[in-house]
Amino acid sequence: MSVAQIQTPTATEIEWRIEDGLVAYPDAVALMEQRVADIRAGRAPEMVWLLEHPPLYTAGTSAQDTDLLDPARFPVYRSGRGGQYTYHGPGQRVVYVMLDLRRRGCDVRGFVCNLEAWIIAALDRFNLCGERRPGRIGIWIDRGRLGGPPGREDKIAAIGVRLRHWISYHGIAINVEPDLSHFEGIVPCGVAEHGVTSLVDLGLPVTLADLDVALQAAFAEVFGVPPANTNGP
């Protein structure tokens, strides 16, 4: 695991950690599980962890074997998060969110709604309208509104969380500039009739660092907790 840039929080802040380089998926899961235990025990503050993974597929608790179209293409990890198959890889901002829902009403549905609102608010900073869709997890882009084929909708962000003793982990993934062909080895989130997109695919010259700034500002708006000053990229 590479050296991360870490913001040291005060008692009222959440630690934000921005990882340099690619983080192996098993290492990330191990860190999250330890952090969840530490938050529960009062040994550590809540944390938002921003990183990239090497190319891989993860299977959530609802994953169907038939949705793994090319099992030999990349490593496949069974995950305890909710959802189905998803892809992670370079150019995608993965955000693992370790928050204590005991302090936030123990409302799972409300928490997921806030994650959706957070993504939408961050995308809005690039004048991009992300939208929810009934029956489809994640955030979607109406390509027809952007001059594309009418009725075409592509997914730009995925959501998959897990709770342990009311502490959340796993989180969200937003496509900045990943290789979109890597999604072809799965049926992303079990939705075959729609595609995937990214900020750069939509013609927006956005970097991971740009998105990180937008995510921090939007987090304060949605969750009401300011981040510490950042030394991020």
Coordinates of C-alpha atoms in Angstrom, one line a residue:
M1 CA 0.0 0.0 0.0
S2 CA 1.4 3.4 -0.9
V3 CA 1.9 6.3 1.5
A4 CA -1.4 8.3 1.9
Q5 CA -2.0 11.9 2.6
I6 CA -4.0 12.1 5.8
Q7 CA -5.9 14.9 7.4
T8 CA -5.8 14.7 11.2
P9 CA -9.3 15.4 12.5
T10 CA -10.4 17.2 15.6
A11 CA -13.2 15.8 17.8
T12 CA -15.9 17.2 15.4
E13 CA -14.2 16.3 12.2
I14 CA -14.0 13.2 10.0
E15 CA -10.6 12.0 8.9
W16 CA -10.1 12.2 5.2
R17 CA -7.4 10.0 3.7
I18 CA -6.3 10.3 0.0
E19 CA -4.2 7.4 -1.1
D20 CA -1.4 7.7 -3.6
G21 CA -1.1 4.8 -6.0
L22 CA -3.2 1.7 -6.3
V23 CA -4.4 -0.2 -3.3
A24 CA -4.9 -4.0 -3.3
Y25 CA -8.5 -4.9 -2.6
P26 CA -7.7 -7.3 0.3
D27 CA -5.6 -4.7 2.0
A28 CA -8.4 -2.2 1.7
V29 CA -10.9 -4.5 3.2
A30 CA -8.6 -5.4 6.1
L31 CA -8.0 -1.7 6.8
M32 CA -11.8 -0.9 6.7
E33 CA -12.6 -3.8 9.0
Q34 CA -10.0 -2.7 11.5
R35 CA -11.2 0.9 11.3
V36 CA -14.8 -0.2 11.9
A37 CA -13.8 -2.0 15.1
D38 CA -11.8 1.1 16.2
I39 CA -14.7 3.4 15.6
R40 CA -17.0 1.2 17.5
A41 CA -14.6 1.0 20.4
G42 CA -14.0 4.8 20.4
R43 CA -10.3 4.4 19.5
A44 CA -10.5 6.2 16.1
P45 CA -12.7 8.8 14.4
E46 CA -14.9 8.3 11.4
M47 CA -13.1 8.2 8.1
V48 CA -13.6 8.9 4.4
W49 CA -10.9 7.1 2.3
L50 CA -10.3 8.0 -1.3
L51 CA -8.3 5.6 -3.4
E52 CA -7.9 3.6 -6.6
H53 CA -7.7 -0.1 -7.1
P54 CA -5.9 -2.1 -9.8
P55 CA -8.4 -3.7 -12.3
L56 CA -10.7 -6.1 -10.5
Y57 CA -14.3 -7.2 -10.1
T58 CA -16.2 -7.5 -6.9
A59 CA -19.3 -9.4 -6.2
G60 CA -21.8 -8.1 -3.7
T61 CA -24.3 -10.1 -1.7
S62 CA -26.9 -10.1 -4.5
A63 CA -24.4 -11.0 -7.3
Q64 CA -25.6 -13.6 -9.9
D65 CA -23.0 -16.0 -11.3
T66 CA -24.4 -15.4 -14.8
D67 CA -23.5 -11.7 -14.6
L68 CA -19.7 -12.5 -14.5
L69 CA -19.2 -12.7 -18.2
D70 CA -15.4 -13.1 -18.3
P71 CA -14.2 -14.6 -15.0
A72 CA -10.6 -14.9 -16.2
R73 CA -10.2 -11.2 -17.2
F74 CA -9.4 -9.7 -13.8
P75 CA -9.3 -11.0 -10.2
V76 CA -12.7 -11.5 -8.7
Y77 CA -13.4 -10.8 -5.0
R78 CA -16.5 -11.8 -3.1
S79 CA -17.5 -8.8 -1.0
G80 CA -19.8 -8.5 1.9
R81 CA -21.2 -5.2 0.6
G82 CA -24.7 -4.9 -0.8
G83 CA -25.3 -5.0 -4.6
Q84 CA -24.1 -7.1 -7.5
Y85 CA -21.0 -7.2 -9.6
T86 CA -19.0 -4.0 -10.1
Y87 CA -15.6 -3.1 -11.6
H88 CA -12.9 -1.1 -9.9
G89 CA -9.7 0.1 -11.6
P90 CA -7.4 3.0 -12.3
G91 CA -9.2 6.3 -13.2
Q92 CA -12.1 5.5 -11.0
R93 CA -12.4 7.2 -7.6
V94 CA -13.4 4.7 -5.0
V95 CA -14.5 6.3 -1.7
Y96 CA -14.8 4.1 1.3
V97 CA -17.0 5.7 4.0
M98 CA -16.6 4.6 7.6
L99 CA -19.3 6.5 9.5
D100 CA -21.0 5.8 12.8
L101 CA -24.7 5.6 12.1
R102 CA -25.4 5.4 15.8
R103 CA -24.7 9.1 15.7
R104 CA -26.9 9.5 12.6
G105 CA -30.2 8.0 13.5
C106 CA -29.5 4.3 12.6
D107 CA -31.3 4.9 9.3
V108 CA -30.0 2.7 6.5
R109 CA -32.3 4.0 3.9
G110 CA -31.5 7.6 4.8
F111 CA -27.8 6.9 4.7
V112 CA -28.0 5.4 1.2
C113 CA -30.1 8.4 0.1
N114 CA -27.4 10.7 1.5
L115 CA -24.7 8.9 -0.4
E116 CA -26.7 9.4 -3.6
A117 CA -27.2 13.1 -2.8
W118 CA -23.5 13.4 -2.1
I119 CA -22.6 12.1 -5.5
I120 CA -25.2 14.2 -7.2
A121 CA -24.0 17.3 -5.5
A122 CA -20.4 16.6 -6.4
L123 CA -21.2 16.1 -10.1
D124 CA -23.3 19.3 -10.1
R125 CA -20.0 21.2 -9.5
F126 CA -19.1 20.1 -13.0
N127 CA -22.5 21.2 -14.4
L128 CA -23.4 17.5 -14.8
C129 CA -26.8 16.3 -13.8
G130 CA -26.6 12.9 -12.0
E131 CA -29.9 11.3 -11.3
R132 CA -31.5 8.5 -9.3
R133 CA -33.6 5.8 -11.0
P134 CA -36.2 3.7 -9.3
G135 CA -35.1 0.0 -9.1
R136 CA -31.6 0.8 -10.2
I137 CA -28.8 1.4 -7.7
G138 CA -26.3 4.1 -8.4
I139 CA -26.3 7.5 -10.2
W140 CA -27.2 7.8 -13.8
I141 CA -26.7 10.2 -16.7
D142 CA -29.4 10.9 -19.3
R143 CA -27.3 11.0 -22.5
G144 CA -30.3 12.3 -24.4
R145 CA -30.1 15.6 -22.5
L146 CA -26.4 15.9 -23.5
G147 CA -27.2 15.5 -27.2
G148 CA -26.9 11.7 -27.3
P149 CA -29.6 9.1 -28.4
P150 CA -32.9 9.8 -26.7
G151 CA -33.6 7.5 -23.9
R152 CA -30.0 6.3 -23.4
E153 CA -28.9 6.3 -19.8
D154 CA -25.4 5.4 -18.6
K155 CA -24.2 4.8 -15.1
I156 CA -21.5 7.0 -13.8
A157 CA -21.4 6.0 -10.1
A158 CA -22.0 2.9 -8.1
I159 CA -23.0 2.4 -4.4
G160 CA -22.5 -0.6 -2.3
V161 CA -22.3 -0.5 1.5
R162 CA -22.1 -2.8 4.5
L163 CA -22.9 -2.1 8.2
R164 CA -21.3 -3.8 11.2
H165 CA -22.7 -2.7 14.6
W166 CA -24.1 0.3 12.8
I167 CA -20.7 1.4 11.5
S168 CA -20.7 1.7 7.7
Y169 CA -17.9 0.6 5.3
H170 CA -17.4 0.1 1.6
G171 CA -19.1 3.0 -0.1
I172 CA -19.2 4.6 -3.6
A173 CA -17.2 4.6 -6.8
I174 CA -17.3 7.4 -9.4
N175 CA -16.0 7.0 -12.9
V176 CA -13.5 9.8 -13.8
E177 CA -11.4 8.3 -16.6
P178 CA -11.3 4.5 -16.3
D179 CA -11.0 2.1 -19.2
L180 CA -14.7 1.6 -19.9
S181 CA -14.1 -1.5 -21.9
H182 CA -13.1 -3.2 -18.6
F183 CA -16.8 -3.2 -17.6
E184 CA -17.5 -5.6 -20.5
G185 CA -16.4 -8.6 -18.3
I186 CA -19.5 -8.2 -16.1
V187 CA -23.1 -7.1 -16.2
P188 CA -22.6 -4.0 -14.0
C189 CA -24.9 -4.1 -11.0
G190 CA -27.1 -6.6 -12.9
V191 CA -28.3 -4.0 -15.4
A192 CA -27.7 -5.2 -19.0
E193 CA -29.9 -2.7 -20.8
H194 CA -27.9 0.4 -20.0
G195 CA -24.2 1.3 -20.3
V196 CA -21.5 3.0 -18.2
T197 CA -19.9 6.3 -18.7
S198 CA -17.3 8.6 -17.0
L199 CA -16.6 12.3 -16.6
V200 CA -14.0 12.3 -19.3
D201 CA -16.2 10.1 -21.6
L202 CA -18.8 12.9 -21.3
G203 CA -16.2 15.4 -22.5
L204 CA -15.4 16.9 -19.1
P205 CA -11.6 17.3 -18.5
V206 CA -11.9 16.4 -14.8
T207 CA -9.1 14.8 -12.8
L208 CA -9.3 12.7 -9.6
A209 CA -8.0 15.7 -7.7
D210 CA -10.7 17.9 -9.1
L211 CA -13.3 15.3 -8.0
D212 CA -11.8 15.0 -4.6
V213 CA -12.3 18.8 -4.0
A214 CA -15.9 18.5 -5.1
L215 CA -16.5 15.5 -2.9
Q216 CA -15.2 17.3 0.2
A217 CA -17.3 20.4 -0.4
A218 CA -20.4 18.3 -1.2
F219 CA -19.9 16.1 1.8
A220 CA -20.1 19.1 4.2
E221 CA -23.4 20.1 2.5
V222 CA -25.1 16.7 2.7
F223 CA -23.7 15.3 5.9
G224 CA -23.2 18.5 7.8
V225 CA -19.6 17.7 8.9
P226 CA -16.7 19.8 7.5
P227 CA -13.6 18.1 6.4
A228 CA -10.2 19.1 7.9
N229 CA -7.9 21.2 5.7
T230 CA -6.4 19.0 3.0
N231 CA -2.9 18.4 1.7
G232 CA -4.4 16.2 -1.0
P233 CA -3.2 16.2 -4.6

